PDB file of C-alpha atoms and ligand atoms in Angstrom:
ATOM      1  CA  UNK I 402     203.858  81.405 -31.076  1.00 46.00           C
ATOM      2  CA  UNK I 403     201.772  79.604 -28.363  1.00 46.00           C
ATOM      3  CA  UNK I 404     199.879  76.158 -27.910  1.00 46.00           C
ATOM      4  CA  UNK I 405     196.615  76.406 -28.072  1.00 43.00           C
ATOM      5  CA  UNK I 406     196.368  79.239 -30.550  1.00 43.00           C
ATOM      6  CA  UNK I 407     195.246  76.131 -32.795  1.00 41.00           C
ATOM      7  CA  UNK I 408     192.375  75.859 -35.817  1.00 39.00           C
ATOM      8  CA  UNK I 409     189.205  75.611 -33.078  1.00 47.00           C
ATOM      9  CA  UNK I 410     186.416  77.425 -33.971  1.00 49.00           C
ATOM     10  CA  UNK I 411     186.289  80.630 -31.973  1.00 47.00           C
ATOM     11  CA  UNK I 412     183.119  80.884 -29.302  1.00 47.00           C
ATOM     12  CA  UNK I 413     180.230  82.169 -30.590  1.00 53.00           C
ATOM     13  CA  UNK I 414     179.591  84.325 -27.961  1.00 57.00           C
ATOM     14  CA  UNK I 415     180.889  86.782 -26.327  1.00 69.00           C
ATOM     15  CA  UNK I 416     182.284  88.828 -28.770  1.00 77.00           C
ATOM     16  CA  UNK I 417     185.628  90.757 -28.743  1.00 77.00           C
ATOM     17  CA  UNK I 418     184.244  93.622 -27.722  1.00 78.00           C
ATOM     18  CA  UNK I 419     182.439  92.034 -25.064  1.00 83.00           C
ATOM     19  CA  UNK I 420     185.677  90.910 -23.694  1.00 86.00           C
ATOM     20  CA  UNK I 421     187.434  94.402 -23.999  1.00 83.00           C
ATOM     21  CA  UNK I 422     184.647  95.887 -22.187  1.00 84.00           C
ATOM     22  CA  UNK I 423     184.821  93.601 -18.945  1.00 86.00           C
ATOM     23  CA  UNK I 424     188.201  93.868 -19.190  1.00 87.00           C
ATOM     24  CA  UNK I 425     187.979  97.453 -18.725  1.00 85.00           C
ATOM     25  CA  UNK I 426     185.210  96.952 -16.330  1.00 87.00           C
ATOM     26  CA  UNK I 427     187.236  94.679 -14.051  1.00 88.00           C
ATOM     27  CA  UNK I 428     190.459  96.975 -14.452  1.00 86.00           C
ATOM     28  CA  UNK I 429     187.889  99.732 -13.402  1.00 85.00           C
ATOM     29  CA  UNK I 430     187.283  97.876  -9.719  1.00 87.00           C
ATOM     30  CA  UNK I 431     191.087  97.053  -9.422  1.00 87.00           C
ATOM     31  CA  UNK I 432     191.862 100.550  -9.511  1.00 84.00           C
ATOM     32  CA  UNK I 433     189.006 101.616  -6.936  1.00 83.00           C
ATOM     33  CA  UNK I 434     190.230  99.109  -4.795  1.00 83.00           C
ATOM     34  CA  UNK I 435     193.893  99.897  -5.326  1.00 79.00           C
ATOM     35  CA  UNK I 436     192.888 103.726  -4.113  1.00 74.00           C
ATOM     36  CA  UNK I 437     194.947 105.004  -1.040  1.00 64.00           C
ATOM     37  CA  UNK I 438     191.775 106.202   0.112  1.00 59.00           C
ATOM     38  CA  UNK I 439     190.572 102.909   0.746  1.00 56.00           C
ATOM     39  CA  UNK I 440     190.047 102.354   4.399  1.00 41.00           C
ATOM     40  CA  UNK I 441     191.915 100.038   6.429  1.00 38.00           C
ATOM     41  CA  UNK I 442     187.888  97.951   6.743  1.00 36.00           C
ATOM     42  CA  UNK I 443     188.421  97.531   3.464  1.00 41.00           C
ATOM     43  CA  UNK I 444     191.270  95.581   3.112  1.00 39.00           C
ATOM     44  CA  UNK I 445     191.083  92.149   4.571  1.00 39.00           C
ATOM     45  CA  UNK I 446     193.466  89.131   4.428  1.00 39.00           C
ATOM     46  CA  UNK I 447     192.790  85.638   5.246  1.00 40.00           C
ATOM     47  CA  UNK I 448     194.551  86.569   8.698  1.00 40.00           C
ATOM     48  CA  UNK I 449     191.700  89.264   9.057  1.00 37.00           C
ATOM     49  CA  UNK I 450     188.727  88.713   7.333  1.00 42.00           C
ATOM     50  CA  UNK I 451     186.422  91.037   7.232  1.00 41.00           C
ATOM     51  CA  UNK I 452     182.846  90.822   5.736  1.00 42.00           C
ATOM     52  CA  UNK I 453     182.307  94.166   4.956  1.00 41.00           C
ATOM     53  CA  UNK I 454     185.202  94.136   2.390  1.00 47.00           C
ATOM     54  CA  UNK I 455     183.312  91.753   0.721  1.00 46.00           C
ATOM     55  CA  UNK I 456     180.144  93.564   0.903  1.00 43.00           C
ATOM     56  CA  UNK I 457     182.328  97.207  -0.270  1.00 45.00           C
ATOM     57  CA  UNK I 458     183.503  95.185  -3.439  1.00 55.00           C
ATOM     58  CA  UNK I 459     180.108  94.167  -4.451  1.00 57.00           C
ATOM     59  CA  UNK I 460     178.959  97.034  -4.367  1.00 61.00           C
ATOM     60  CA  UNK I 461     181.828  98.634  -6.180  1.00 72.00           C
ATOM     61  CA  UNK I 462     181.624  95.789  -8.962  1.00 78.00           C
ATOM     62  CA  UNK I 463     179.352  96.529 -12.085  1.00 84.00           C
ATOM     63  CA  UNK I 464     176.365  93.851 -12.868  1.00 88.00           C
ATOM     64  CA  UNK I 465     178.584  92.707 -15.627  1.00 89.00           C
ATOM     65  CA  UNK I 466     181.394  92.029 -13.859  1.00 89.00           C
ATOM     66  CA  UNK I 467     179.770  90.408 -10.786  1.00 92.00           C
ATOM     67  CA  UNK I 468     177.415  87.780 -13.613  1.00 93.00           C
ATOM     68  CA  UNK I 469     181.506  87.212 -14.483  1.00 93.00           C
ATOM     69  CA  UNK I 470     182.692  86.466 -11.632  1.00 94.00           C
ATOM     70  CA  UNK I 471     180.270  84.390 -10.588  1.00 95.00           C
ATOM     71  CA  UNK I 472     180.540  82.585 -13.103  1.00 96.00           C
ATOM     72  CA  UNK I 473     184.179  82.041 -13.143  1.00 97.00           C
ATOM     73  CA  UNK I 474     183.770  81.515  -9.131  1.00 98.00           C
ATOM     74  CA  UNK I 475     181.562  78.608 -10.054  1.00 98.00           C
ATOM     75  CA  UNK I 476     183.629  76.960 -12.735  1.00 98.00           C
ATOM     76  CA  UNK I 477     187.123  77.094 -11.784  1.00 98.00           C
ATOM     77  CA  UNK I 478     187.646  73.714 -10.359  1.00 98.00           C
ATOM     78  CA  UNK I 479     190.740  71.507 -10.066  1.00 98.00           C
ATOM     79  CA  UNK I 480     189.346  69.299 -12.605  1.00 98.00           C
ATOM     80  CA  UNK I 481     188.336  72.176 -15.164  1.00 98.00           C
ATOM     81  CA  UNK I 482     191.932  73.067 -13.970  1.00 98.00           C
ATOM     82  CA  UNK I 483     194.068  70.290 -15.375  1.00 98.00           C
ATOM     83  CA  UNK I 484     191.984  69.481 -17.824  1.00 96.00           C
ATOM     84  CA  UNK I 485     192.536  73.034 -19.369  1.00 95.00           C
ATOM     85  CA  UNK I 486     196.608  72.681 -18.955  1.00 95.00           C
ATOM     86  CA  UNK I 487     196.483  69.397 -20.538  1.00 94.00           C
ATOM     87  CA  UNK I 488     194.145  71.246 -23.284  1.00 91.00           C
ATOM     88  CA  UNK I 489     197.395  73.674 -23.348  1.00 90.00           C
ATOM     89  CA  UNK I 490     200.064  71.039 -23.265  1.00 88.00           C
ATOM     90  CA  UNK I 491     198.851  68.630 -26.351  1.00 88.00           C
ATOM     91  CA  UNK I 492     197.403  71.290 -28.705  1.00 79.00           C
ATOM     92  CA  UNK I 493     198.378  72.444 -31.975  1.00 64.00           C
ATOM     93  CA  UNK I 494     200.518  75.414 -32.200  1.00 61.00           C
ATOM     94  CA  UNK I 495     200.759  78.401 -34.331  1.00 73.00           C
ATOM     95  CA  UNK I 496     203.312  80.979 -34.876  1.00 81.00           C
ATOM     96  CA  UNK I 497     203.774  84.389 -34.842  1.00 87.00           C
ATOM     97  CA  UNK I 498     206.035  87.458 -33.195  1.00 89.00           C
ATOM     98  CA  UNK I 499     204.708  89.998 -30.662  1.00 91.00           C
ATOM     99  CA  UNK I 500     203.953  92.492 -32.975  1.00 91.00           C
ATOM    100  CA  UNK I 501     201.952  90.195 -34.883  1.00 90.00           C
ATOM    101  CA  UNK I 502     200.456  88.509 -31.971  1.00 92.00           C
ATOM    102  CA  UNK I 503     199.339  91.926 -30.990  1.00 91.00           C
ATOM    103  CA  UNK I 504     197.911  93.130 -33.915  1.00 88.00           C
ATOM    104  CA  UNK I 505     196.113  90.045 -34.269  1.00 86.00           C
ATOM    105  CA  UNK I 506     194.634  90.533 -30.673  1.00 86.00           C
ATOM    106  CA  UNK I 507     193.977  94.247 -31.433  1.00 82.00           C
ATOM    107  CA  UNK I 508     192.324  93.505 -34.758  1.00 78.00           C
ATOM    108  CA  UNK I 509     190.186  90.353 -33.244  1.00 71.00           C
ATOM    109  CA  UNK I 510     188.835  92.786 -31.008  1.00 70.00           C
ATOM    110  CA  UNK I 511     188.318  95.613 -32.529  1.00 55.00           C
ATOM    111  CA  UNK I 512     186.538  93.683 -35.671  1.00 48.00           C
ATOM    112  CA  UNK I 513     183.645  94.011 -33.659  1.00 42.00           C
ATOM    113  CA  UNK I 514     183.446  97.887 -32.786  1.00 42.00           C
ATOM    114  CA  UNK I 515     185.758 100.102 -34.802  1.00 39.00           C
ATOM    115  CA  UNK I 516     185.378 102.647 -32.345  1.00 42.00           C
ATOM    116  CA  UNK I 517     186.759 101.430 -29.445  1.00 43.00           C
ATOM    117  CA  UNK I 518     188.179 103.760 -27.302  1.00 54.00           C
ATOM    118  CA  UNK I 519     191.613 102.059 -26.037  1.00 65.00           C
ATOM    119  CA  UNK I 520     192.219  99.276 -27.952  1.00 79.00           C
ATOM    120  CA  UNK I 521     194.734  96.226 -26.688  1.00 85.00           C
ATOM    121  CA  UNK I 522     197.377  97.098 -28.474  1.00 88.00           C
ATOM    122  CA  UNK I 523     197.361 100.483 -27.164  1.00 88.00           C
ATOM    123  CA  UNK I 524     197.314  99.811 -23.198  1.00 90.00           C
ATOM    124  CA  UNK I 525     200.297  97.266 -24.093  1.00 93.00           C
ATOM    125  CA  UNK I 526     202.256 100.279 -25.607  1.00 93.00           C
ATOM    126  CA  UNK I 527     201.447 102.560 -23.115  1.00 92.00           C
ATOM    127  CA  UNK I 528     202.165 100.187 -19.797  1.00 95.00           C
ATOM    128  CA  UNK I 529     205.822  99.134 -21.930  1.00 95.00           C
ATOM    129  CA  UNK I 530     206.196 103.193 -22.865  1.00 94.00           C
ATOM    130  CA  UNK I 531     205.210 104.362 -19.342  1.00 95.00           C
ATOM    131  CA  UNK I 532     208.321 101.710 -18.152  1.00 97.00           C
ATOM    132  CA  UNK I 533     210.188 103.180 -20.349  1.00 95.00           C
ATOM    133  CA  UNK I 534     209.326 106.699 -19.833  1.00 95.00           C
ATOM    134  CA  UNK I 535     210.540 105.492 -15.986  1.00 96.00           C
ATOM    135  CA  UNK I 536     213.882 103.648 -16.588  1.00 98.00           C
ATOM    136  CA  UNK I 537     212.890 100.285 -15.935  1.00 98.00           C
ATOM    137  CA  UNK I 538     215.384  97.454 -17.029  1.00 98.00           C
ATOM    138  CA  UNK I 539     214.596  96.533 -21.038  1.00 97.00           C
ATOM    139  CA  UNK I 540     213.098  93.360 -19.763  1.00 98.00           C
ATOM    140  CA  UNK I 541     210.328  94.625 -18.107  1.00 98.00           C
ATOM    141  CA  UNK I 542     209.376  96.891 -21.011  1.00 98.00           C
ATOM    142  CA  UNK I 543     209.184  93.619 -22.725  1.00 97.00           C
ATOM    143  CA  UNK I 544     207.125  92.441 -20.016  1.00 98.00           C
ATOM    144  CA  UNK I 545     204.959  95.269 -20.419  1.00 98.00           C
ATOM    145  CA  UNK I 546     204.613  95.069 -23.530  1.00 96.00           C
ATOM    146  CA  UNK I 547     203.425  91.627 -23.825  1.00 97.00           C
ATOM    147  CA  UNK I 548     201.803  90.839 -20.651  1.00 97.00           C
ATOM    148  CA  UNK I 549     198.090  90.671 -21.536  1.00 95.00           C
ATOM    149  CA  UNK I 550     198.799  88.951 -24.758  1.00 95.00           C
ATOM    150  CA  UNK I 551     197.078  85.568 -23.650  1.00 94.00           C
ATOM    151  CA  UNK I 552     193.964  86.993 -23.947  1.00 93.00           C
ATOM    152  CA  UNK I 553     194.139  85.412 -27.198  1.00 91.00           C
ATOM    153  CA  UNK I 554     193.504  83.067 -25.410  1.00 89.00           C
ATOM    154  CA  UNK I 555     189.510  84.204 -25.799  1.00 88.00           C
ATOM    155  CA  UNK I 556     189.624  83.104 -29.760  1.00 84.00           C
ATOM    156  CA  UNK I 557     191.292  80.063 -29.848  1.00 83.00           C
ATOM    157  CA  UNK I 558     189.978  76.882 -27.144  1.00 80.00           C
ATOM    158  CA  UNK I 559     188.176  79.838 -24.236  1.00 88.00           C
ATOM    159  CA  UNK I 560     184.890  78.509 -22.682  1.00 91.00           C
ATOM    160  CA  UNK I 561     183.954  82.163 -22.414  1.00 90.00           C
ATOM    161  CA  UNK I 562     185.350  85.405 -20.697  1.00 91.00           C
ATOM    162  CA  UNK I 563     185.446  83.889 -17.248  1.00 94.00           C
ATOM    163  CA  UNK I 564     188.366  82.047 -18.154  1.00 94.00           C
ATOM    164  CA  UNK I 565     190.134  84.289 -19.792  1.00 94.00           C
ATOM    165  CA  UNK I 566     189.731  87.641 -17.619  1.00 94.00           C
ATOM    166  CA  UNK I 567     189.192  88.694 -13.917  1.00 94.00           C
ATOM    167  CA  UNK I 568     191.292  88.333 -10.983  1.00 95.00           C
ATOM    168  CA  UNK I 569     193.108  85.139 -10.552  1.00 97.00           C
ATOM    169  CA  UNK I 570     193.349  82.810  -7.244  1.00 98.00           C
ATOM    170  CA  UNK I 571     194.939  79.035  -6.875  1.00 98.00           C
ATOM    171  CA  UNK I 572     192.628  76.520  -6.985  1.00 98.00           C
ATOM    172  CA  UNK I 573     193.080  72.588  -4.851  1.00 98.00           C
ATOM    173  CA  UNK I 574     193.114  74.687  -1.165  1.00 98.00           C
ATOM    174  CA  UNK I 575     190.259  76.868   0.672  1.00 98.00           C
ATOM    175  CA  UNK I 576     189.162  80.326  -1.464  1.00 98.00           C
ATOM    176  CA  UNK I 577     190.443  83.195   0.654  1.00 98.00           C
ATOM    177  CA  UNK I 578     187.579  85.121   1.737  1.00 96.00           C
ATOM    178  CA  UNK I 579     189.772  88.300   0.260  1.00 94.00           C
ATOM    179  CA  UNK I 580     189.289  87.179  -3.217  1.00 95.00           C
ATOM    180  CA  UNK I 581     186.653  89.668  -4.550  1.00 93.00           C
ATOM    181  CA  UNK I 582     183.141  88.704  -4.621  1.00 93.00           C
ATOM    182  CA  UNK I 583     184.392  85.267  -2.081  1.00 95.00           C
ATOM    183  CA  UNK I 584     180.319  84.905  -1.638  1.00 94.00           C
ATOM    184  CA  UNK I 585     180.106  83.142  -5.050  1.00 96.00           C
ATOM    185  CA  UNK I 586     182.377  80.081  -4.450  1.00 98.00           C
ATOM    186  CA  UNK I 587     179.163  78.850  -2.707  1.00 97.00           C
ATOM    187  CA  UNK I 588     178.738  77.185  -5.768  1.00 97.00           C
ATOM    188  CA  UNK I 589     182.052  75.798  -6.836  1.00 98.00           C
ATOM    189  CA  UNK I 590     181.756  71.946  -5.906  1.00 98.00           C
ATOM    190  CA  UNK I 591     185.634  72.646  -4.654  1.00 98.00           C
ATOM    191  CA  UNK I 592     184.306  73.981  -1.781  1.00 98.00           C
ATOM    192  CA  UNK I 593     182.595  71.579  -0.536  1.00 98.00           C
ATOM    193  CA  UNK I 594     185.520  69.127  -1.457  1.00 98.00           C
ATOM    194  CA  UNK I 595     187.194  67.102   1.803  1.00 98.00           C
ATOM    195  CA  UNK I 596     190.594  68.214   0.469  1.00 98.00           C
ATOM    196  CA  UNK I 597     190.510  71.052  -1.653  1.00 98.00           C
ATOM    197  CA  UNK I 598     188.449  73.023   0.517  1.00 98.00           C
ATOM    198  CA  UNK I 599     190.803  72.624   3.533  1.00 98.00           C
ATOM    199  CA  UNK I 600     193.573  75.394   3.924  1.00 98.00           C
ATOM    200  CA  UNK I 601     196.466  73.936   3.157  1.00 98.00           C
ATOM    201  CA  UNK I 602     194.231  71.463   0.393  1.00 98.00           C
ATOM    202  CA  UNK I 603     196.727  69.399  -1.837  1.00 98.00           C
ATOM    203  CA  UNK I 604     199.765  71.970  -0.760  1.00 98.00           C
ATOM    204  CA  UNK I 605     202.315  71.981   1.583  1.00 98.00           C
ATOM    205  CA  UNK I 606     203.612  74.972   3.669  1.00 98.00           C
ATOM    206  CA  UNK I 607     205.639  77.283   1.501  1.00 98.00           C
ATOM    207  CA  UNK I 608     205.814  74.828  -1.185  1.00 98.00           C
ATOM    208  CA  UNK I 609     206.515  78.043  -3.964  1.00 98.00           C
ATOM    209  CA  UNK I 610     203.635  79.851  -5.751  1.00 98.00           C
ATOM    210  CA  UNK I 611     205.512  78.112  -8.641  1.00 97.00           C
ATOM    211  CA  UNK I 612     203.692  74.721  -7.605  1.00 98.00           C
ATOM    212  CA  UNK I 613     200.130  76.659  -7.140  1.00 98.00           C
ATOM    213  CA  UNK I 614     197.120  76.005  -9.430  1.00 98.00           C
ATOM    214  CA  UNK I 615     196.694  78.788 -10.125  1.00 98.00           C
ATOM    215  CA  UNK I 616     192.426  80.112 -12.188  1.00 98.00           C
ATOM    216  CA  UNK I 617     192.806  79.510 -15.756  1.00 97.00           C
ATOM    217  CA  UNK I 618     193.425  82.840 -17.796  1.00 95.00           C
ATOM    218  CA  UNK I 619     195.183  84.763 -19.972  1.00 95.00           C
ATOM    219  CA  UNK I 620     197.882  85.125 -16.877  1.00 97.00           C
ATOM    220  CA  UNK I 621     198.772  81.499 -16.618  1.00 97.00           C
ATOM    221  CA  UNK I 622     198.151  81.032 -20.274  1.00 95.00           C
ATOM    222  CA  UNK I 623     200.929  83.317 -21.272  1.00 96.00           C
ATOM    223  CA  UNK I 624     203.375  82.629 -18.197  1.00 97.00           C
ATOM    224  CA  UNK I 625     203.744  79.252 -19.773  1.00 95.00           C
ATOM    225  CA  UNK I 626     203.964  80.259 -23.284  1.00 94.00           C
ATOM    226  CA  UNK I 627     206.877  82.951 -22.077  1.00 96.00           C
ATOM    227  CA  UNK I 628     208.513  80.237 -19.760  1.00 96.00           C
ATOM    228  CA  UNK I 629     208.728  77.495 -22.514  1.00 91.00           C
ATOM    229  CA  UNK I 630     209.137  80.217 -25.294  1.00 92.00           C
ATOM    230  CA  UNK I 631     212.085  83.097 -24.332  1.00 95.00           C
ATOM    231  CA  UNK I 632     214.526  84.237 -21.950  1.00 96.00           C
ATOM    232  CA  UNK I 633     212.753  86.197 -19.865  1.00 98.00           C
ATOM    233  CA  UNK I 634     213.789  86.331 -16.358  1.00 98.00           C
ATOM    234  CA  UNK I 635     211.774  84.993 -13.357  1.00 98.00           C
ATOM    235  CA  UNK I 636     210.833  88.283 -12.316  1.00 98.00           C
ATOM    236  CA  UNK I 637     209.432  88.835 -15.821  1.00 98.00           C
ATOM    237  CA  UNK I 638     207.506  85.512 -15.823  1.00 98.00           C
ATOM    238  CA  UNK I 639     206.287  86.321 -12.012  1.00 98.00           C
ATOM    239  CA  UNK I 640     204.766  89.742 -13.738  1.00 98.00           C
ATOM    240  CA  UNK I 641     203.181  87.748 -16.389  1.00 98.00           C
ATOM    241  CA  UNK I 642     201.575  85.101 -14.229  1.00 98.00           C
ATOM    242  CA  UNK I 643     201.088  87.201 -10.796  1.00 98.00           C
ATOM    243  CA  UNK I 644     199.634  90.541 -12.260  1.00 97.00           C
ATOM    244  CA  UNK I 645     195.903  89.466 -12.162  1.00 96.00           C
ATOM    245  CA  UNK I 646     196.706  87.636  -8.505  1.00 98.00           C
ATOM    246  CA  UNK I 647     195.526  90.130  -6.301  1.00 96.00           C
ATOM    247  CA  UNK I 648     194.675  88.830  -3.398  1.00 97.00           C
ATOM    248  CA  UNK I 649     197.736  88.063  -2.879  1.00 98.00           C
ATOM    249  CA  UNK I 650     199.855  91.166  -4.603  1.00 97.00           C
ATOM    250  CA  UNK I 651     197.250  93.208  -3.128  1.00 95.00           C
ATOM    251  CA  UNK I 652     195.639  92.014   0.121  1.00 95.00           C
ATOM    252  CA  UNK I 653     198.400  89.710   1.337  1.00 97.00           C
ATOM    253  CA  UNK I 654     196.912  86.389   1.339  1.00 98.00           C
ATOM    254  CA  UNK I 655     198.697  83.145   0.785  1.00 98.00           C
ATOM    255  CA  UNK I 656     201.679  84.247   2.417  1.00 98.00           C
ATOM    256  CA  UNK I 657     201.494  80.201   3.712  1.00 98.00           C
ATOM    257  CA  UNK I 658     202.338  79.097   0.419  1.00 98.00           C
ATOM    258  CA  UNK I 659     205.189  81.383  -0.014  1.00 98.00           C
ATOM    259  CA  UNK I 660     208.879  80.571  -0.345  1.00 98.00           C
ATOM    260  CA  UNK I 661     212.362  82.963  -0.360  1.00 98.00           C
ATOM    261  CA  UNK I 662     211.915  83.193  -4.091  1.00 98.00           C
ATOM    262  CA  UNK I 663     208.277  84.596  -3.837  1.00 98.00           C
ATOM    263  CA  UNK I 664     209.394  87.085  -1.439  1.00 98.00           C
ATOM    264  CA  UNK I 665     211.012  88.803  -4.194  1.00 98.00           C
ATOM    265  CA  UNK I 666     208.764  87.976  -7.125  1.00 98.00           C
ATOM    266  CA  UNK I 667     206.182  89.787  -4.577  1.00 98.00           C
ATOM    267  CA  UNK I 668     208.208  93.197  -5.029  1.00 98.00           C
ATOM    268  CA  UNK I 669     208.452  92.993  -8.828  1.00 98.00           C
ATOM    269  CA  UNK I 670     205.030  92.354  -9.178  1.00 98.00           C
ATOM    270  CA  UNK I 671     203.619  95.155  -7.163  1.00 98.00           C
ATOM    271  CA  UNK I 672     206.072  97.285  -8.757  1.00 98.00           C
ATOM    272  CA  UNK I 673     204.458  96.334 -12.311  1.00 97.00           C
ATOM    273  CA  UNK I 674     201.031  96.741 -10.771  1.00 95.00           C
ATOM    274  CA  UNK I 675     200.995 100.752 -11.098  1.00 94.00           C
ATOM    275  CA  UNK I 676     201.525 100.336 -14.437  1.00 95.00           C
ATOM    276  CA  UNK I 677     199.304  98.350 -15.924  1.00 92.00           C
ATOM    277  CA  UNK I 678     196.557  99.465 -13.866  1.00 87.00           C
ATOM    278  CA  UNK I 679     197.086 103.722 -14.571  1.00 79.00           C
ATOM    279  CA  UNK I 680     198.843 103.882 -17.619  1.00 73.00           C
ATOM    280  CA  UNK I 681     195.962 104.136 -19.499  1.00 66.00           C
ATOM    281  CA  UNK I 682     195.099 107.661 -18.442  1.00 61.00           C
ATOM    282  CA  UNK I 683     198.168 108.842 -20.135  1.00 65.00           C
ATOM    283  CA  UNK I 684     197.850 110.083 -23.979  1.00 72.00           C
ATOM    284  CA  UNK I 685     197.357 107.192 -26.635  1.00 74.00           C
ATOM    285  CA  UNK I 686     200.319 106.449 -27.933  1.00 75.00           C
ATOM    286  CA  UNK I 687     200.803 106.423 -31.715  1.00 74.00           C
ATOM    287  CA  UNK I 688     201.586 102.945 -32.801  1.00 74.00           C
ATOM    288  CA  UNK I 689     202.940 103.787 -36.554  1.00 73.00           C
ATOM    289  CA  UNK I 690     205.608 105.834 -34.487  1.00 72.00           C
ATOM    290  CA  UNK I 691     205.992 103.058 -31.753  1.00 74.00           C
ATOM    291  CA  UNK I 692     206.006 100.128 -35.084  1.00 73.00           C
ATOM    292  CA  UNK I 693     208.566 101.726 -36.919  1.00 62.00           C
ATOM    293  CA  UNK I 694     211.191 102.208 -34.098  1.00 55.00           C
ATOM    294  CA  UNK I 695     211.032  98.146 -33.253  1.00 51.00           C
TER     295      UNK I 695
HETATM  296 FE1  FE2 B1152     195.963  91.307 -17.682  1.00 76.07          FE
HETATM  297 FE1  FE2 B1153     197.000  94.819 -18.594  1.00 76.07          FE
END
C-alpha cells in the first residue's frame, strides 16, 4: 500500500500501546482546547499572541504528552525534514487494502494490551460511521475512515512517537507562538537559524499550504500515500494532511501562507475536525457488522 511500510525492524521502544495511549492523551488536550468554553485569553494567533495561552495549555497537557512534545519540538528540523521525505520517497513498498491496513494497525497495537479500551480500528469506524450517520459525501466517509492510517507509520522506519503523533506545524519559517507548548522550540537549532527562524523563512507570501513543510507524522505520511495512491479529492487529501494542523485549523495562524485554494480546504477541514475529535464518545461500533457490509 504505502512506501515506507518496508522490512525495517520496528523500534524497540515505545510500544503500541504506548503510542495509543498518547494518542489518546493528545486527542484528550485537543478537545479541552476545542471547548466553547474556552475563553477568548485562551486563544491566541500569531496576530495576537498571548502568553498565557501558552501557560493554559501546559497546564492542561499531561507529563506524557508535554516529555512528547518536547521532544518532537526539539527534533523537527528542516533537515530531519527532508531527510525523512526522501526516507519516504526511495523506500521499499508493501501492499495491502484499507481493511487490511487497518487491521494490521489495530492488531500491531493491540498485541501489546488486549484490553484496550478503543482500539484504532474502532475510532476509524466510528469518525467514517458518525459521517455517515450525518450525510456527508461518500468521499469523506472514506476519508474518515482512513485518515489516521499512517500511524503505521510507528512500525515501519518511526524514530519514536514524536514523529508519528501530536499536533503538526510547517517547519523552514518562525514557530508560531500558538503552536501548543511554543516554549520548547527553545531547543530546536531551527530557531536559532538566520532563515528558517525568520517569518516568512524559505516561503513566499501565500505560496499554498501545498508547498509548506509541513512536522513529519502520520498526517503527511498518509497525505502522500493517498495523493500518489487514489482518487481522492483535494478536499479529502486537505483532511488527511491538515487534521493534526491546528494552529492553523484551530487558532488561525499562517493565514500568510495561504492561497484561494486553502481558503476552502480551511472549511473542509474544520468541518472534519468535530468528527474525529468526539466521535469516540459514541457507542463502539461492531466491526464484524461494519466488515461484512464492505
Ligand atoms: Fe490523526
Ligand atoms: Fe483520528
Amino acid at each position: 500500500m504505502a512506501p515506507g511500510l518496508t522490512s525495517a525492524t520496528p523500534p524497540p521502544h515505545p510500544s503500541g500501546r504506548d503510542l495509543e495511549d498518547i494518542s489518546d492523551q493528545i486527542d484528550a488536550v485537543n478537545v479541552l482546547l476545542s471547548s466553547p468554553t474556552r475563553t477568548a485569553a485562551t486563544t491566541t494567533t500569531t496576530e495576537g499572541s498571548n502568553p498565557k495561552s501558552n501557560f493554559r495549555q501546559y497546564v492542561t497537557a499531561s507529563p506524557q504528552v508535554k516529555a512528547l512534545y518536547r521532544e518532537q519540538h526539539e527534533k523537527q528540523t528542516v533537515e530531519y525534514n527532508l531527510a525523512a521525505r526522501k526516507a519516504f520517497h526511495s523506500s521499499v513498498r508493501a501492499r495491502m487494502g484499507i481493511w487490511e491496513a487497518m487491521e494490521k494497525l489495530n492488531t500491531l497495537i493491540d498485541e501489546s494490551d488486549p484490553d484496550t479500551s478503543l482500539s484504532q480500528i474502532q475510532h476509524l469506524l466510528q469518525t467514517a460511521e458518525a459521517l455517515r450517520r450525518d450525510g456527508k459525501p461518500k468521499w469523506m466517509q472514506v476519508t474518515g475512515l482512513i485518515h489516521d492510517l499512517g500511524k503505521l507509520l510507528f512500525f515501519f522506519g518511526a524514530q519514536g512517537q514524536w514523529d508519528v503523533v501530536g499536533d503538526t506545524f510547517p517547519v523552514g519559517c518562525a514557530f508560531d507562538p500558538c503552536i501548543i507548548l511554543s516554549d520548547t522550540f527553545s531547543q530546536n537549532p531551527d530557531s536559532k537559524h538566520p532563515i528558517y527562524s525568520t517569518e516568512m523563512g524559505i516561503y513566499s507570501p501565500h505560496c499554498g499550504l501545498d508547498n509548506l513543510l509541513l512536522s513529519w507524522g502520520h498526517d503527511e505520511y498518509l497525505y502522500h500515500v493517498v495523493k500518489d495512491q487514489s482518487l481522492l479529492p483535494d478536499e479529502a487529501l486537505a483532511m488527511i494532511r491538515y487534521h493534526s494542523f491546528y494552529p492553523w485549523h484551530r487558532e488561525g495562524a499562517y493565514r500568510r501562507f495561504m492561497n484561494q485554494k486553502d481558503w476552502q480546504m480551511l472549511e473542509v477541514v474544520k468541518e472534519f475536525n468535530p468528527y474525529d475529535l468526539y466521535s469516540k464518545s459514541d457507542a463502539p461500533p461492531v466491526v464484524g457488522e461494519l466488515k461484512v457490509c464492505r
